[in-house]
CSV table of C-alpha atoms and ligand atoms in Angstrom, one decimal:
chain,number,residue,atom,x,y,z
A,15,MET,CA,0.0,0.0,0.0
A,16,SER,CA,1.3,3.5,-0.8
A,17,LEU,CA,1.9,5.5,2.3
A,18,GLN,CA,1.4,8.6,0.2
A,19,SER,CA,-2.3,8.3,0.0
A,20,SER,CA,-3.8,10.8,2.4
A,21,VAL,CA,-7.3,9.5,2.5
A,22,LEU,CA,-7.7,5.8,3.3
A,23,THR,CA,-10.8,3.7,3.3
A,24,ALA,CA,-11.6,1.9,6.6
A,25,SER,CA,-10.2,-1.4,5.2
A,26,GLU,CA,-7.1,0.3,3.8
A,27,ASN,CA,-6.6,2.0,7.2
A,28,GLN,CA,-6.9,-1.4,9.0
A,29,GLU,CA,-4.5,-2.9,6.5
A,30,TYR,CA,-2.0,-0.1,7.2
A,31,ILE,CA,-2.3,-0.6,10.9
A,32,ASN,CA,-1.8,-4.3,10.5
A,33,GLU,CA,1.4,-3.7,8.4
A,34,ILE,CA,2.8,-1.4,11.1
A,35,HIS,CA,2.0,-4.0,13.8
A,36,THR,CA,3.6,-6.8,11.7
A,37,SER,CA,6.8,-4.9,11.1
A,38,LEU,CA,7.0,-3.9,14.8
A,39,ALA,CA,6.5,-7.5,15.8
A,40,GLU,CA,9.1,-8.7,13.3
A,41,SER,CA,11.6,-6.1,14.6
A,42,GLU,CA,10.9,-7.2,18.1
A,43,GLN,CA,11.4,-10.9,17.3
A,44,GLU,CA,14.6,-10.1,15.3
A,45,CYS,CA,16.1,-8.4,18.4
A,46,TRP,CA,15.5,-11.5,20.5
A,47,ARG,CA,16.9,-13.7,17.7
A,48,GLN,CA,20.1,-11.6,17.6
A,49,LEU,CA,20.4,-11.8,21.4
A,50,LYS,CA,19.9,-15.5,21.4
A,51,SER,CA,22.4,-16.2,18.7
A,52,ALA,CA,25.0,-14.0,20.5
A,53,ILE,CA,25.2,-16.6,23.3
A,54,ARG,CA,26.7,-19.2,20.9
A,55,ARG,CA,28.9,-16.7,18.9
A,56,LYS,CA,32.1,-15.8,20.8
A,57,LYS,CA,32.8,-12.5,19.0
A,58,ASP,CA,29.2,-11.3,18.7
A,59,PRO,CA,28.9,-7.7,20.0
A,60,PHE,CA,25.7,-8.6,21.9
A,61,LYS,CA,27.7,-11.2,23.8
A,62,THR,CA,28.6,-8.5,26.3
A,63,MET,CA,26.3,-5.8,27.7
A,64,THR,CA,26.5,-2.8,30.1
A,65,VAL,CA,24.5,-3.2,33.3
A,66,ALA,CA,23.4,0.1,34.8
A,67,THR,CA,22.3,0.1,38.4
A,68,CYS,CA,21.1,2.6,41.0
A,69,THR,CA,22.9,3.4,44.2
A,70,ASP,CA,22.5,5.9,47.1
A,71,ARG,CA,25.2,8.0,45.4
A,72,GLY,CA,23.7,8.0,41.9
A,73,ALA,CA,24.1,5.6,38.9
A,74,ASP,CA,26.7,2.9,38.4
A,75,ALA,CA,27.6,0.8,35.3
A,76,ARG,CA,29.8,-2.1,34.2
A,77,MET,CA,30.2,-4.7,31.4
A,78,VAL,CA,29.1,-8.3,31.9
A,79,VAL,CA,28.7,-11.4,29.7
A,80,LEU,CA,25.3,-12.4,28.5
A,81,ARG,CA,24.9,-16.0,29.7
A,82,ARG,CA,21.4,-17.2,29.0
A,83,ILE,CA,18.2,-15.9,27.4
A,84,ASP,CA,14.6,-16.9,27.2
A,85,PRO,CA,12.9,-15.0,24.3
A,86,THR,CA,9.5,-16.6,25.0
A,87,HIS,CA,9.2,-15.5,28.6
A,88,LYS,CA,11.5,-12.4,28.2
A,89,TYR,CA,14.3,-13.3,30.6
A,90,ILE,CA,18.0,-12.7,30.5
A,91,TRP,CA,20.7,-14.1,32.9
A,92,PHE,CA,24.2,-13.0,33.8
A,93,TYR,CA,26.7,-14.2,36.4
A,94,THR,CA,28.8,-12.4,39.0
A,95,ASP,CA,30.7,-12.8,42.2
A,96,ALA,CA,28.1,-12.8,45.1
A,97,ARG,CA,30.4,-10.4,47.0
A,98,ALA,CA,30.5,-7.8,44.2
A,99,GLU,CA,29.3,-4.3,44.7
A,100,LYS,CA,26.7,-4.7,42.0
A,101,VAL,CA,25.0,-7.4,44.0
A,102,LEU,CA,24.6,-5.1,47.0
A,103,GLN,CA,23.2,-2.4,44.7
A,104,LEU,CA,20.7,-4.8,43.1
A,105,GLU,CA,19.6,-6.0,46.5
A,106,ALA,CA,18.8,-2.4,47.4
A,107,PHE,CA,17.5,-1.3,44.0
A,108,PRO,CA,16.4,-4.3,41.9
A,109,MET,CA,15.6,-2.3,38.8
A,110,ALA,CA,18.4,-2.1,36.2
A,111,THR,CA,19.1,-1.3,32.6
A,112,LEU,CA,20.9,-3.6,30.2
A,113,LEU,CA,22.6,-1.8,27.3
A,114,PHE,CA,23.7,-3.5,24.1
A,115,TRP,CA,25.5,-2.0,21.0
A,116,ASP,CA,26.2,-3.7,17.7
A,117,GLU,CA,28.6,-1.5,15.8
A,118,LYS,CA,28.3,-3.6,12.5
A,119,ARG,CA,24.5,-3.6,12.4
A,120,GLN,CA,24.3,-0.1,14.0
A,121,ILE,CA,21.7,-1.4,16.6
A,122,GLN,CA,21.4,-0.3,20.2
A,123,LEU,CA,19.1,-2.2,22.6
A,124,ARG,CA,18.1,-0.7,25.9
A,125,LEU,CA,16.4,-3.1,28.2
A,126,THR,CA,14.5,-2.1,31.4
A,127,VAL,CA,14.7,-5.1,33.8
A,128,GLU,CA,13.8,-6.2,37.2
A,129,THR,CA,16.5,-8.4,38.7
A,130,ARG,CA,16.4,-11.3,41.1
A,131,LEU,CA,19.5,-12.7,42.8
A,132,HIS,CA,20.2,-16.5,43.0
A,133,THR,CA,23.1,-17.6,45.2
A,134,ASP,CA,22.2,-20.7,47.3
A,135,ASP,CA,19.2,-22.1,45.5
A,136,TYR,CA,18.7,-24.8,42.8
A,137,ILE,CA,18.8,-22.2,40.0
A,138,ALA,CA,22.3,-21.1,40.9
A,139,ASP,CA,23.2,-24.8,41.2
A,140,GLU,CA,21.9,-25.6,37.8
A,141,HIS,CA,23.8,-22.7,36.1
A,142,TRP,CA,27.0,-23.6,38.1
A,143,GLU,CA,26.9,-27.1,36.8
A,144,THR,CA,27.1,-25.8,33.2
A,145,LEU,CA,30.3,-23.8,33.8
A,146,SER,CA,33.7,-25.0,32.6
A,147,VAL,CA,36.6,-25.0,35.1
A,148,SER,CA,37.9,-22.1,33.1
A,149,SER,CA,34.8,-20.0,33.9
A,150,ARG,CA,34.8,-21.3,37.5
A,151,LYS,CA,38.3,-19.9,38.0
A,152,ALA,CA,36.8,-16.4,38.2
A,153,TYR,CA,34.9,-17.3,41.3
A,154,LEU,CA,38.0,-18.6,43.3
A,155,SER,CA,39.1,-15.1,44.5
A,156,GLU,CA,40.1,-15.2,48.2
A,157,GLN,CA,39.7,-11.4,48.2
A,158,THR,CA,36.4,-9.5,48.1
A,159,PRO,CA,35.9,-8.0,44.7
A,160,GLY,CA,36.7,-4.2,44.8
A,161,SER,CA,38.6,-4.5,48.1
A,162,GLU,CA,41.9,-2.6,48.4
A,163,GLN,CA,45.1,-4.6,48.0
A,164,PRO,CA,48.7,-3.9,48.8
A,165,ARG,CA,49.7,-5.1,45.2
A,166,PRO,CA,48.0,-6.3,42.0
A,167,TYR,CA,45.9,-9.3,42.7
A,168,PRO,CA,44.8,-11.6,39.8
A,169,GLY,CA,41.3,-12.5,41.1
A,170,PHE,CA,42.1,-16.2,41.9
A,171,PRO,CA,44.7,-18.0,44.1
A,172,GLU,CA,48.1,-17.0,42.9
A,173,TYR,CA,49.5,-20.5,42.8
A,174,LEU,CA,47.1,-21.3,39.9
A,175,GLY,CA,48.9,-18.7,37.6
A,176,GLU,CA,47.8,-19.5,34.0
A,177,ASN,CA,46.7,-23.0,34.9
A,178,LEU,CA,43.1,-24.1,35.3
A,179,PRO,CA,41.8,-25.5,38.6
A,180,SER,CA,40.9,-29.2,38.8
A,181,GLU,CA,37.2,-30.0,38.8
A,182,ALA,CA,37.5,-30.5,42.6
A,183,GLU,CA,39.4,-27.3,43.2
A,184,SER,CA,36.8,-25.4,41.1
A,185,GLU,CA,34.0,-26.4,43.5
A,186,ALA,CA,35.4,-23.9,46.0
A,187,GLY,CA,34.0,-21.1,43.7
A,188,ARG,CA,30.4,-22.2,44.2
A,189,ASN,CA,30.1,-20.2,47.4
A,190,ASN,CA,31.0,-17.0,45.6
A,191,PHE,CA,28.8,-17.6,42.5
A,192,ALA,CA,25.7,-15.6,41.9
A,193,VAL,CA,23.2,-15.7,39.0
A,194,ILE,CA,21.3,-12.5,38.3
A,195,GLU,CA,18.0,-13.2,36.7
A,196,CYS,CA,16.6,-10.3,34.7
A,197,ARG,CA,12.9,-10.1,33.9
A,198,VAL,CA,12.6,-7.8,30.9
A,199,LEU,CA,9.9,-5.2,31.4
A,200,ALA,CA,10.6,-3.3,28.2
A,201,MET,CA,13.0,-3.2,25.3
A,202,GLU,CA,13.9,-0.1,23.3
A,203,TYR,CA,15.3,-0.6,19.8
A,204,LEU,CA,17.4,2.0,17.9
A,205,HIS,CA,18.8,1.4,14.4
A,206,LEU,CA,21.1,4.1,13.1
A,207,SER,CA,21.0,4.7,9.4
A,208,ARG,CA,21.7,7.5,7.0
A,209,SER,CA,18.4,6.9,5.3
A,210,GLY,CA,16.6,7.4,8.6
A,211,GLN,CA,16.9,6.2,12.1
A,212,THR,CA,14.4,3.7,13.4
A,213,ARG,CA,13.4,3.7,17.1
A,214,ALA,CA,10.7,1.6,18.8
A,215,ARG,CA,9.6,0.5,22.2
A,216,PHE,CA,8.5,-3.1,22.9
A,217,GLN,CA,6.8,-3.1,26.3
A,218,TYR,CA,6.0,-6.3,28.1
A,219,GLU,CA,4.9,-5.2,31.6
A,220,PRO,CA,2.6,-4.0,33.0
A,221,GLU,CA,0.9,-4.7,29.6
A,222,SER,CA,2.2,-5.7,26.2
A,223,ARG,CA,2.5,-2.8,23.8
A,224,MET,CA,4.7,-2.0,20.8
A,225,VAL,CA,5.1,1.5,19.3
A,226,TRP,CA,7.4,3.4,17.0
A,227,LEU,CA,9.2,6.4,18.6
A,228,ALA,CA,10.7,9.5,17.1
A,229,PRO,CA,14.5,9.0,17.2
B,303,LIG,C1,34.2,-7.5,28.5
B,303,LIG,C2,33.9,-7.6,30.0
B,303,LIG,C3,33.1,-8.7,30.5
B,303,LIG,C4,32.9,-8.8,31.8
B,303,LIG,N1,32.0,-9.8,32.3
B,303,LIG,C5,31.7,-9.8,33.6
B,303,LIG,C6,30.7,-10.8,34.0
B,303,LIG,O1,30.1,-11.5,33.3
B,303,LIG,N2,30.4,-10.7,35.4
B,303,LIG,C7,31.0,-9.9,36.2
B,303,LIG,O2,30.7,-9.9,37.4
B,303,LIG,N3,31.9,-9.0,35.9
B,303,LIG,C8,32.3,-9.0,34.5
B,303,LIG,N4,33.2,-8.0,34.1
B,303,LIG,C9,33.9,-7.1,35.1
B,303,LIG,C10,32.9,-6.0,35.5
B,303,LIG,O3,32.8,-5.1,34.4
B,303,LIG,C11,33.2,-5.3,36.8
B,303,LIG,O4,34.5,-4.7,36.7
B,303,LIG,C12,33.2,-6.2,38.0
B,303,LIG,O5,32.2,-7.1,37.9
B,303,LIG,C13,33.0,-5.4,39.3
B,303,LIG,O6,31.8,-4.6,39.2
B,303,LIG,P1,31.0,-4.1,40.5
B,303,LIG,O7,32.1,-3.6,41.4
B,303,LIG,O8,30.1,-3.1,39.9
B,303,LIG,O9,30.3,-5.3,41.0
B,303,LIG,C14,33.5,-7.9,32.8
B,303,LIG,C15,34.3,-6.9,32.3
B,303,LIG,C16,34.5,-6.7,30.9
B,303,LIG,C17,35.4,-5.6,30.4
């Protein structure tokens, strides 16, 4: 249908509205497809994201690795050390923003999420079981993340050096392991292009709604 036509019949108008809804829904599904495929692709730009949190002293932000995603129920998971500052912040202020940027596709995704912490429950156990010893090494630190040190500290027992812990040694990391579950309340999509930028909001909570936005 030509978008030029200024006067539309009722059925043309309905067709036009359907087209808009279809392309919004397709864009939304494509965003989740790209996030999902990033999990398996090591160098995908959506493999890492910025997590922005609230604190008593203002905003904070840091990079983390995207670990799991459920496009059907709109959930995202990442992992961290249970003693990290971000965990304290999320306990106090569970709302957060996840920010993704894909330079090649020129796409920014901004997700508003409500987080839930898992440390000593079956969900954390289940995620922990999927981790390689190489990933588990990051949870073997004897020092609290962010604590001051008299000299550079590698984040794991120094005797390990470049070696990996054994499976048995890696189990010591379980106590420090935390899964952050993020329920996505809304996703904002921005595609930069010389021919025109495209911005849309896909809202899931409190009700489902998709709408184009002025960039
Ligand atoms: C590319 C990249 C990926 C990272 N992935 C994680 C991660 O998955 N989990 C994590 O806790 N920290 C990760 N970090 C380190 C964090 O950015 C941050 O420095 C650390 O978690 C301490 O943050 P906090 O003091 O706000 O808790 C990553 C850093 C970079 C640069």
